[in-house]
CSV table of C-alpha atoms in Angstrom, one decimal:
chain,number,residue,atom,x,y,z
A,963,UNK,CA,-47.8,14.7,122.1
A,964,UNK,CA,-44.7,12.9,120.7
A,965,UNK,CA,-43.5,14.0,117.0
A,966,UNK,CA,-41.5,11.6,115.1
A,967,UNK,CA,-39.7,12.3,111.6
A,968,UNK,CA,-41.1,9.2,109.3
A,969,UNK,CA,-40.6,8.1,106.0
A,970,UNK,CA,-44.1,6.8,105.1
A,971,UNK,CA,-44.8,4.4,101.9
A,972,UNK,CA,-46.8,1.8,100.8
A,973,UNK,CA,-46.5,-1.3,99.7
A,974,UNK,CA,-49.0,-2.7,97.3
A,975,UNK,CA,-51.2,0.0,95.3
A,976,UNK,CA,-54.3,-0.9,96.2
A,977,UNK,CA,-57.2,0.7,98.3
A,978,UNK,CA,-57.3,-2.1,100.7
A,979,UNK,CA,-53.5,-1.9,101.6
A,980,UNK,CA,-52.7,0.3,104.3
A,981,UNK,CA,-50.1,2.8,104.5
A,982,UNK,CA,-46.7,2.6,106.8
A,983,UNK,CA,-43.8,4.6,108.0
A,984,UNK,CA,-40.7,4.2,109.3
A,985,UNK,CA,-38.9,6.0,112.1
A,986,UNK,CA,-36.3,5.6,115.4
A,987,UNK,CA,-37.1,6.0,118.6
A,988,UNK,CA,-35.5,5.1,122.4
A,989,UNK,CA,-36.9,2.0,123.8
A,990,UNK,CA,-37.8,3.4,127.2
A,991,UNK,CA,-40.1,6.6,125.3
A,992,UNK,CA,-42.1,3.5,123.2
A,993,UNK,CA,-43.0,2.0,126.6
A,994,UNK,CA,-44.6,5.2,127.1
A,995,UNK,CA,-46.9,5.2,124.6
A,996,UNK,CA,-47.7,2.1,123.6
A,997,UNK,CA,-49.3,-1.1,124.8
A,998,UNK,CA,-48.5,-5.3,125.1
A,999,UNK,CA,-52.1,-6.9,125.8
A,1000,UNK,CA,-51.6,-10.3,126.4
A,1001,UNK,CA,-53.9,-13.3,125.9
A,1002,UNK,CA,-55.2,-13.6,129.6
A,1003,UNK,CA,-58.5,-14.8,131.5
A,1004,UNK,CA,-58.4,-11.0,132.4
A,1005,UNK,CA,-58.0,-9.8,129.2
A,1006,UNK,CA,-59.1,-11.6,126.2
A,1007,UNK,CA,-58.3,-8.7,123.5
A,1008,UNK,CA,-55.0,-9.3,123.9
A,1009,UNK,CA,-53.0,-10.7,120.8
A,1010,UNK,CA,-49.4,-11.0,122.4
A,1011,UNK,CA,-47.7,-14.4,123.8
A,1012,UNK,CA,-47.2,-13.6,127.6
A,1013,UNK,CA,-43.8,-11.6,128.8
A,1014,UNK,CA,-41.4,-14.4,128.9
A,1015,UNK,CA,-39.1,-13.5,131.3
A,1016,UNK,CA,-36.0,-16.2,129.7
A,1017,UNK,CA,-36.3,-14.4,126.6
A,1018,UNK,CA,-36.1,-11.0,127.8
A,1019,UNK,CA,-33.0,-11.7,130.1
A,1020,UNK,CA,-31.3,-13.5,126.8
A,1021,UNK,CA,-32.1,-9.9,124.8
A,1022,UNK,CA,-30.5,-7.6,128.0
A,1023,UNK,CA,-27.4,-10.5,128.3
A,1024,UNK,CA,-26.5,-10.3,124.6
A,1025,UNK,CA,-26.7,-6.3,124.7
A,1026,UNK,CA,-24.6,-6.6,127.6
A,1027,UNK,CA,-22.0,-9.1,126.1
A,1028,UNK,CA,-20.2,-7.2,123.7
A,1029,UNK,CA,-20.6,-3.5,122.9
A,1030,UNK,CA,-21.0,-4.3,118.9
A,1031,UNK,CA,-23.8,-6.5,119.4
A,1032,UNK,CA,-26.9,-4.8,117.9
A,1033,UNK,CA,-30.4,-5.6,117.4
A,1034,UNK,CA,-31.4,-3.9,114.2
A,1035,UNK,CA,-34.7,-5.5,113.6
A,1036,UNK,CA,-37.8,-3.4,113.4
A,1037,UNK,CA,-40.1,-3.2,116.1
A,1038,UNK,CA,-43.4,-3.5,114.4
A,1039,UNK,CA,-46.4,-1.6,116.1
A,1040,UNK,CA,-50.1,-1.1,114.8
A,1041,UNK,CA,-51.9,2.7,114.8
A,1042,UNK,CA,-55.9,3.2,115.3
A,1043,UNK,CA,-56.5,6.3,113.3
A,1044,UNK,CA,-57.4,7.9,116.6
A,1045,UNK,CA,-53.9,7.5,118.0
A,1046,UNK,CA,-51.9,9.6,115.2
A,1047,UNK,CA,-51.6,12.4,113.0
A,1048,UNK,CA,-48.9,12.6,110.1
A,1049,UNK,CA,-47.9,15.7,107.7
A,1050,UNK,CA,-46.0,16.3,105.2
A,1051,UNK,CA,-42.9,18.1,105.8
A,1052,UNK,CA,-42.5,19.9,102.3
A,1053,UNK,CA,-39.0,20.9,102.8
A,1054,UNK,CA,-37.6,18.1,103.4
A,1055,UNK,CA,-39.7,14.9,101.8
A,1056,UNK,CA,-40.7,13.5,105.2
A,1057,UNK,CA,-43.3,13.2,107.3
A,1058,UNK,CA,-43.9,14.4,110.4
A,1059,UNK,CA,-45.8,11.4,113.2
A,1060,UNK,CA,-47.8,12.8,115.5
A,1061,UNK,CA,-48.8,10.2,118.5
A,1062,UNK,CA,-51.4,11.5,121.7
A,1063,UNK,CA,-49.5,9.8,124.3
A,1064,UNK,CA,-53.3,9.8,125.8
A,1065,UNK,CA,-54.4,6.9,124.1
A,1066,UNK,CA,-52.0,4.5,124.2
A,1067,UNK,CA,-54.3,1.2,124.4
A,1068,UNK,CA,-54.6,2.3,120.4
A,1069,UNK,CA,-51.0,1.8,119.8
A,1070,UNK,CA,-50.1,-1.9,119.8
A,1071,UNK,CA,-47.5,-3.7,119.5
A,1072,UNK,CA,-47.3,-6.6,117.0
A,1073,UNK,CA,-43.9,-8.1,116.9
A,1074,UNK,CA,-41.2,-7.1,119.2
A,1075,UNK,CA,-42.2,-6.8,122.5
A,1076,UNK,CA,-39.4,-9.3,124.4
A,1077,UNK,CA,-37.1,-6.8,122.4
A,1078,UNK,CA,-38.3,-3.6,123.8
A,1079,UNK,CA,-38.1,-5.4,127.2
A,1080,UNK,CA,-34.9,-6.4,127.0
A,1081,UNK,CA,-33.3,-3.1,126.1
A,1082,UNK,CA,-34.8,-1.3,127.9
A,1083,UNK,CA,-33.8,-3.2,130.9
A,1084,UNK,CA,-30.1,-2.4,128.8
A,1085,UNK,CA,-30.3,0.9,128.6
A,1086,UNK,CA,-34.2,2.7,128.1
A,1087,UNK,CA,-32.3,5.2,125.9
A,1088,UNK,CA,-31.1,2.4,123.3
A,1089,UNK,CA,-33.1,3.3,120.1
A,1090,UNK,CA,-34.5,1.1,118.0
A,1091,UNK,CA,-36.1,0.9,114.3
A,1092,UNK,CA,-39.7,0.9,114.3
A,1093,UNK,CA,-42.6,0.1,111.3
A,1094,UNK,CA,-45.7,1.5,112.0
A,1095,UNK,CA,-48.8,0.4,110.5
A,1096,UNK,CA,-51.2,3.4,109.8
A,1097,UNK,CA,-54.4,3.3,110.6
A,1098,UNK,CA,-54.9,-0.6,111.6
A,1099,UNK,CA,-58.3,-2.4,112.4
A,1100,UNK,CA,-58.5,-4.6,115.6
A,1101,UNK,CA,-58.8,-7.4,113.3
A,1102,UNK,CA,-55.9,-6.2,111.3
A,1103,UNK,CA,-53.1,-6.3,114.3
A,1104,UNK,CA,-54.3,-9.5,114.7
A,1105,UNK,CA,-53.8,-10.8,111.6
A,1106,UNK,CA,-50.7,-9.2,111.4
A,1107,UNK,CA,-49.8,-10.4,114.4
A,1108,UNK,CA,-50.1,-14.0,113.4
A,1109,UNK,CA,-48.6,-13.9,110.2
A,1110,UNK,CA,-45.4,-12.3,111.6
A,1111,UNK,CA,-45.1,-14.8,113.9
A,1112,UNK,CA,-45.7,-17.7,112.3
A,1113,UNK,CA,-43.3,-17.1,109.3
A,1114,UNK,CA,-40.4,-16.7,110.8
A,1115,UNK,CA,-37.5,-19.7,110.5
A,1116,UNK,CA,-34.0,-20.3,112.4
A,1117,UNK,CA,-31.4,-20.5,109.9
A,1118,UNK,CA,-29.1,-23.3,109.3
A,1119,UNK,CA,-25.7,-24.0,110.1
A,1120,UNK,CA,-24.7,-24.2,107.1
A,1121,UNK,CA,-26.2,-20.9,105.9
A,1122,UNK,CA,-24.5,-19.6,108.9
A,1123,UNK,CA,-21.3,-20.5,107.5
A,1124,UNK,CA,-21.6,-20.6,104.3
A,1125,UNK,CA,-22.5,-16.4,105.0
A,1126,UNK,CA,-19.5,-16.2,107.2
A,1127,UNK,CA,-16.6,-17.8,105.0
A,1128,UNK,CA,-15.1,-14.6,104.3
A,1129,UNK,CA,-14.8,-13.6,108.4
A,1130,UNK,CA,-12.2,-14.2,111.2
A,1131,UNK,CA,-13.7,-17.4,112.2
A,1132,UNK,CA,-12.4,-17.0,115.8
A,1133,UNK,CA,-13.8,-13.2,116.5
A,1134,UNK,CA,-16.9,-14.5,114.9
A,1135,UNK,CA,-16.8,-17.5,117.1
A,1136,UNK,CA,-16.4,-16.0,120.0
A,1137,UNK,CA,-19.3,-13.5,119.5
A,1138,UNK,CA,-21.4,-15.9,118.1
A,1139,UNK,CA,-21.3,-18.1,121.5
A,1140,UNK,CA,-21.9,-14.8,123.7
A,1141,UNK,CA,-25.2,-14.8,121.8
A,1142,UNK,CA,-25.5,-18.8,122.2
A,1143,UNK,CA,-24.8,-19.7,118.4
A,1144,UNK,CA,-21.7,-21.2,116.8
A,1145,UNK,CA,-20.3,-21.9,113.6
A,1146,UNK,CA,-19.2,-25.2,115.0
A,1147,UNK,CA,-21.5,-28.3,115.6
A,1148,UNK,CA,-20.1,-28.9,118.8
A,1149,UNK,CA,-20.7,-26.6,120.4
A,1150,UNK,CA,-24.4,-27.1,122.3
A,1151,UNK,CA,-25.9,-27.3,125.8
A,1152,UNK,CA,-22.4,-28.5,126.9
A,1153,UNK,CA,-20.9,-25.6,126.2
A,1154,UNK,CA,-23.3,-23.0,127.3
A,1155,UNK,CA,-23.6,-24.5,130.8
A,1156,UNK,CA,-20.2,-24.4,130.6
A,1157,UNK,CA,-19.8,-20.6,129.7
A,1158,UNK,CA,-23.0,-18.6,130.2
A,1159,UNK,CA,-23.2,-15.9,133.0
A,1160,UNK,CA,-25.0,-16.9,136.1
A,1161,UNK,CA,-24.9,-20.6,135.1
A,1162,UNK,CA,-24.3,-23.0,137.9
A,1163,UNK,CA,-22.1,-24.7,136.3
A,1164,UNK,CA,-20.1,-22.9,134.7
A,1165,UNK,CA,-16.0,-23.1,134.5
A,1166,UNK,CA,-17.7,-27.0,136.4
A,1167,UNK,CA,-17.6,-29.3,133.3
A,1168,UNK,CA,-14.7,-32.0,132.5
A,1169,UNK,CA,-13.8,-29.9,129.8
A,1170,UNK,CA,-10.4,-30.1,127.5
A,1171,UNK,CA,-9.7,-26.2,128.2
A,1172,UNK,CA,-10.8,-26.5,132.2
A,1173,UNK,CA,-8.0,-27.0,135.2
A,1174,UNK,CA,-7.9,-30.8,136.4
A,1175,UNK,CA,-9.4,-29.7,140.0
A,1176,UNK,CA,-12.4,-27.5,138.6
A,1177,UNK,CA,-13.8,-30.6,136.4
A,1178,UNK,CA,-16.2,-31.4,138.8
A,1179,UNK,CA,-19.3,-32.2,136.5
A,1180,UNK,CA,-19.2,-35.1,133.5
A,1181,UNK,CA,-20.4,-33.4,130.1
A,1182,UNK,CA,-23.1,-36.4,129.6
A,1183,UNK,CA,-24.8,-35.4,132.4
A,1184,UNK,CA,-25.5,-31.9,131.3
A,1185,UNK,CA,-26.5,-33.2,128.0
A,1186,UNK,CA,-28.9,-35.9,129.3
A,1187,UNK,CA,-30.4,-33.9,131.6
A,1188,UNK,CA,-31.1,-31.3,129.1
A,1189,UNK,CA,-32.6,-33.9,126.6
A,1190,UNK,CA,-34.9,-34.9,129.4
A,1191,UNK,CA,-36.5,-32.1,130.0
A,1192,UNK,CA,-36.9,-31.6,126.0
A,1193,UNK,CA,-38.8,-34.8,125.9
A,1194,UNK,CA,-41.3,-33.7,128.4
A,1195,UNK,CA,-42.3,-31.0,125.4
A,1196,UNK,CA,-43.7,-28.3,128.1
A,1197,UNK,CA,-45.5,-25.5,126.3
A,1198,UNK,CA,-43.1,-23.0,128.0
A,1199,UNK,CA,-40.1,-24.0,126.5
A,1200,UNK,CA,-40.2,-23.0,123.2
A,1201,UNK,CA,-36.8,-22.7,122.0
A,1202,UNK,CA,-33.4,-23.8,122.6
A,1203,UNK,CA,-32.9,-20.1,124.9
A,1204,UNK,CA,-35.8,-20.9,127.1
A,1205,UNK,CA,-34.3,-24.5,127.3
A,1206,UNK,CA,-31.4,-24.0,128.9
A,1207,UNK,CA,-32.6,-21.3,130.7
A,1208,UNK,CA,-35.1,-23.7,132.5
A,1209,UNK,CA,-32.5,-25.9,133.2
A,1210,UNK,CA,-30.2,-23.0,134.3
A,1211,UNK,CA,-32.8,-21.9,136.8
A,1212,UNK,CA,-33.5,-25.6,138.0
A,1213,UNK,CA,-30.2,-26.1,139.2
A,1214,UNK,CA,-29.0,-22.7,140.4
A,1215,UNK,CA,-32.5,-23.4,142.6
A,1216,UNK,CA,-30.4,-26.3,144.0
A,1217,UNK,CA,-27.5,-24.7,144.0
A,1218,UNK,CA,-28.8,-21.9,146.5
A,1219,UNK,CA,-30.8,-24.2,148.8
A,1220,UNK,CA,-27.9,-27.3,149.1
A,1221,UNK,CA,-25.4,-25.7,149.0
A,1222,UNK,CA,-23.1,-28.5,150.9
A,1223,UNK,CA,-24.3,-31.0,148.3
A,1224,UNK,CA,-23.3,-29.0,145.0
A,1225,UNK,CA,-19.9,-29.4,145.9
A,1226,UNK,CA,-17.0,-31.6,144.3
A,1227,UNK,CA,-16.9,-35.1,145.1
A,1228,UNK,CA,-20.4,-35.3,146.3
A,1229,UNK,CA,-22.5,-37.9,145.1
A,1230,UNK,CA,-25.3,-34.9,143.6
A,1231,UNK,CA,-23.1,-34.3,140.8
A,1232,UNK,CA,-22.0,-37.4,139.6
A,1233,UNK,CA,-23.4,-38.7,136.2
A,1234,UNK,CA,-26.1,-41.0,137.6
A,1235,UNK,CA,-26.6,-38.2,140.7
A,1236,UNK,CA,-27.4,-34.6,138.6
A,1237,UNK,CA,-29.6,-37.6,135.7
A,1238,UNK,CA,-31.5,-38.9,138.4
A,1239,UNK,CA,-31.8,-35.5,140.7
A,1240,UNK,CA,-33.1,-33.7,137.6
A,1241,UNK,CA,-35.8,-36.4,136.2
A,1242,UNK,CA,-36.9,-36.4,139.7
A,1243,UNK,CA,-37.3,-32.4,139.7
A,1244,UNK,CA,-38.6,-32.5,136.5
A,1245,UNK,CA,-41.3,-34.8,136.9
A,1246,UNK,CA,-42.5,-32.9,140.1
A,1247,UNK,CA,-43.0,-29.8,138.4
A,1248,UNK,CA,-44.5,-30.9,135.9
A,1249,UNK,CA,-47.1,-32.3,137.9
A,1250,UNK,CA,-47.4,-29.6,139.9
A,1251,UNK,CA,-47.9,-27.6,136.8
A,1252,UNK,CA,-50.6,-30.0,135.2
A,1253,UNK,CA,-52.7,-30.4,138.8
A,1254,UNK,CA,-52.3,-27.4,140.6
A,1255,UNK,CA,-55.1,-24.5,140.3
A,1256,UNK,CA,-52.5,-22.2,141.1
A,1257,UNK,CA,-51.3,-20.2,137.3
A,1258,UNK,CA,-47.8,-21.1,137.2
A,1259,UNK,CA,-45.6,-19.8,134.4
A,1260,UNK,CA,-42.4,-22.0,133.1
A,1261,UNK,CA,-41.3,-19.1,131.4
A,1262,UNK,CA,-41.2,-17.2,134.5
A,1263,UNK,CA,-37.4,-17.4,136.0
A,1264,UNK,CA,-39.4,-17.0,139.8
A,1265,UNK,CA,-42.1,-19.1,138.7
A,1266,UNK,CA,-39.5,-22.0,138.2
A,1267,UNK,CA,-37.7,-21.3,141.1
A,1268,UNK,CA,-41.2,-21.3,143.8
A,1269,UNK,CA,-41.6,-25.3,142.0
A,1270,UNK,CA,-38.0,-26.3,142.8
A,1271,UNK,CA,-37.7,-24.9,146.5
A,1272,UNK,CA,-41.8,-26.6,146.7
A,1273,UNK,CA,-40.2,-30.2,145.4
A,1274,UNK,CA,-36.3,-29.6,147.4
A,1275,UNK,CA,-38.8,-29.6,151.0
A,1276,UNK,CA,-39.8,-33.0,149.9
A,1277,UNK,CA,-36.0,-34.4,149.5
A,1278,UNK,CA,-33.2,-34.0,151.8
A,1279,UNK,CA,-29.9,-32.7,151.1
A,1280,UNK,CA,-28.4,-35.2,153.9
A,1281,UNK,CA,-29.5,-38.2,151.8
A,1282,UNK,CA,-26.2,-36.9,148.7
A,1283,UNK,CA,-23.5,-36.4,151.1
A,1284,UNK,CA,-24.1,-39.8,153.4
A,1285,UNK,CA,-22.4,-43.3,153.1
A,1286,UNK,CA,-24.2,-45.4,150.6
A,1287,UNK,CA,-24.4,-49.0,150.8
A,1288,UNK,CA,-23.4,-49.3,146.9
A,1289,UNK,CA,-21.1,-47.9,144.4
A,1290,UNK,CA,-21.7,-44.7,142.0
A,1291,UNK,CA,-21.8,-46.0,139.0
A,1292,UNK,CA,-24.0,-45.3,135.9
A,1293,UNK,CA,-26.1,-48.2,135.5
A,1294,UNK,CA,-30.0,-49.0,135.1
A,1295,UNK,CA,-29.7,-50.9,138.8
A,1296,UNK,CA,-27.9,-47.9,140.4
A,1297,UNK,CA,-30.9,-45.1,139.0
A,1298,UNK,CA,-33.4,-47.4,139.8
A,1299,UNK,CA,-32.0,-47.4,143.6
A,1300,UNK,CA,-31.6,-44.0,143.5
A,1301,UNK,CA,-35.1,-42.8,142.2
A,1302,UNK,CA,-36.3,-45.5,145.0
A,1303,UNK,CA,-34.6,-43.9,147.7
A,1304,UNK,CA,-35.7,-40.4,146.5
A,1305,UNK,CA,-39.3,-41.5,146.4
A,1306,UNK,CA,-38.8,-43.0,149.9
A,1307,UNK,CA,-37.6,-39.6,151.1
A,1308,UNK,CA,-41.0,-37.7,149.7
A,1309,UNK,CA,-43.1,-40.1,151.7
A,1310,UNK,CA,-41.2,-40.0,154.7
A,1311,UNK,CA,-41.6,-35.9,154.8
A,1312,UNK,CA,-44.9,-36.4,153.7
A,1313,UNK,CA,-46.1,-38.0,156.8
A,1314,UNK,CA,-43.6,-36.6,159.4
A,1315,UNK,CA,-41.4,-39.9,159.5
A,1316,UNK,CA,-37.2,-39.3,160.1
A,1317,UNK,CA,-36.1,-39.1,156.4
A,1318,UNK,CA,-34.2,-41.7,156.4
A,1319,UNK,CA,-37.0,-44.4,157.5
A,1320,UNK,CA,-36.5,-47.8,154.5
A,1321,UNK,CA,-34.1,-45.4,152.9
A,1322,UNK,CA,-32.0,-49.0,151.7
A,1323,UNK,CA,-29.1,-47.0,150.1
A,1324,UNK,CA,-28.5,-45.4,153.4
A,1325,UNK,CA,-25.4,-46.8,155.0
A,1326,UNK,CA,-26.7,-47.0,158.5
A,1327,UNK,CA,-23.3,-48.1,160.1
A,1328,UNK,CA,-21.3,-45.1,158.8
C-alpha cells in the first residue's frame, strides 16, 4: 500500500460530480502503480495516444537544459473505487490516499503520460503534482480523457510577450530557446537545427554568429526541407517538437551511414543537394509507411532511423562526392537532374547493375 497526504474537494455540488484530491508524488513511484493503456490491435481498452518517443526526449532535454526549468502541471490520473481508500485526518484537515499497489490496471492515467516518461528518464525521483479523480467509470476516464486533450491551445507570440514585458528579455530568451520557444519571430527551424543537442547540424548553418569555415549548410535549405516534410501532413508529426525531431533523426541517419559525404564542400549539403536528398528520403518513407504490412511508428526515433538506413541501401554515397557533368546551382533543371540520377541509382541496386549504369550527371572522365 502507498499512503499519500491529499487535499480532496469538489467542484460542482452535485450528486453526479465526482470527488478529487490533490497530492505530490516522485515520478518513478507513479510508474509503480499506475497504468498507460494505449489504443492498440492488442489492446482496444486503451484510451492513451501511443508513447511518442520525440516527445518524451523533448520533456527529459528541457529538464536537462537548465536546472530552473520546471514542469508544474498536474498529472491527471483516474481511480476505480476498488483501487483506493481515503480518510480523514482530523488533526490536520487532510486526507489521507490509500492506493493497493495490486491493482494497478484501475489506476489510469488520463493526461500526462509523455510527462511522467520524460522525468522519469530525468531523474525517477523528480516529483510531480498530481489530480486524482475519485472513484471514475471506464466511460468516465474516457471522457475525461478526450476533453483534456482536445481543449488545450498553444499560445501566441504575442501573449508570450505581452506576459513577459516586465523580464530580462535576454535570460528569458535564452531559456526560452533551450525549450524551443522565443520571444522573437525569427527565430524557427533555422535556429533549432542550428542549436539543439544531438542535431546534425548544429554550430553547421551560414549563420551571422557562426565562424566563416564552420558555415557549411545554407539556412534555406534547412527551412525548405523542413516545410517539405510538413506538407506531406503524416499523422505522426503532430507538432512543431515532433517536426523537427523527424527531421533531426532523418539526417543524423545520414549523417552516421555517409559519413564522407556530410562533410564541407560536398555536393550533399548544398542548397539543391540536402532539398533534393531529403524529398527523396521523404517520399520513400512515406511509402514504405503507407504499403508496408510491417507497423512502423514515425514517432518512434528507431522507427525512423530502420526507414532511412532501408532507403540509404537503395542510393549511393559515391554518386555526392563524384565529378558531375554540371554545375550546383539551385535551379528547377539542376533538381530535376538530380532526383533523375537518384531514381537511376534505386533501379540500378534494384536489379544488381554497377550504380552508376545511365547515371547522366556522372562525370565518367574524372
Amino acid at each position: 500500500m502507498k499512503n499519500y497526504c491529499c487535499i480532496k474537494f469538489k467542484q460542482r455540488n452535485s450528486e453526479q460530480s465526482l470527488e478529487t484530491c490533490i497530492f505530490s508524488a516522485p515520478v518513478g513511484e507513479l510508474l509503480n502503480w499506475v497504468t498507460i493503456p494505449s489504443l492498440s490491435p492488442e489492446r482496444k481498452d486503451g484510451i492513451q495516444r501511443a508513447r511518442n518517443d520525440f516527445r518524451v526526449r523533448g520533456i527529459t532535454k528541457f529538464m536537462v537544459e537548465d536546472e530552473r526549468n520546471i514542469i508544474p502541471t498536474a498529472i491527471v490520473i483516474a481511480l476505480s473505487n476498488d483501487v483506493f481508500k481515503i480518510s480523514n485526518d482530523v488533526v490536520t484537515g487532510l486526507h489521507t490516499l490509500e492506493i493497493d499497489e495490486s491493482k494497478s490496471a484501475e489506476a489510469l492515467v488520463i493526461d500526462g503520460q509523455h510527462r511522467l516518461y520524460g522525468m522519469n528518464a530525468y531523474n525517477p525521483n523528480t516529483v510531480v503534482p498530481v489530480v486524482a479523480i475519485l472513484g471514475a467509470s471506464t466511460d468516465e476516464k474516457a471522457f475525461q480523457f478526450i476533453v483534456i486533450n482536445n481543449k488545450v491551445s498553444k499560445v501566441s507570440p504575442d501573449h508570450i510577450r505581452a506576459l513577459t514585458i516586465n523580464c530580462s528579455d535576454q535570460e528569458l530568451e535564452t531559456r526560452l530557446r533551450s525549450a524551443r520557444l522565443s520571444l522573437s519571430r525569427q527565430v524557427s527551424y533555422v535556429g533549432w537545427a542550428n542549436e539543439v543537442e544531438g542535431s546534425p547540424f548544429k554550430g553547421l548553418l551560414s549563420l551571422p554568429d557562426i565562424a566563416e569555415e564552420n558555415r557549411w549548410i545554407i539556412p534555406a535549405s534547412i527551412e525548405s526541407s523542413i516545410a517539405y516534410i510538413q506538407s506531406k501532413n503524416m499523422r505522426a508529426i503532430e507538432d512543431e517538437d515532433m517536426l523537427l525531431d523527424f527531421f533531426l533523426t532523418l539526417w543524423n541517419a545520414i549523417k552516421k551511414n555517409w559519413g564522407n559525404a556530410f562533410s564541407k564542400d560536398c555536393k550533399l549539403l548544398s542548397k539543391v543537394g540536402l532539398t533534393c536528398m531529403n524529398q527523396f528520403v521523404v517520399d520513400a518513407i512515406e511509402f514504405i509507411v503507407n504499403y508496408s504490412e510491417e507497423e512502423i511508428d514515425l514517432s518512434n526515433e528507431e522507427d525512423v532511423t530502420k526507414c532511412v538506413e532501408k532507403v540509404l541501401k537503395t542510393q549511393q554515397e559515391d554518386f555526392w562526392l563524384a565529378t558531375w557533368t554540371i554545375t550546383i546551382s539551385d535551379t528547377r533543371s539542376v533538381r530535376d537532374q538530380i532526383t533523375d540520377a537518384m531514381k537511376q541509382i534505386q533501379q540500378n541496386i534494384k536489379y544488381k547493375s554497377q550504380w552508376a549504369t545511365d547515371v547522366n550527371l556522372i562525370d565518367k572522365s574524372a
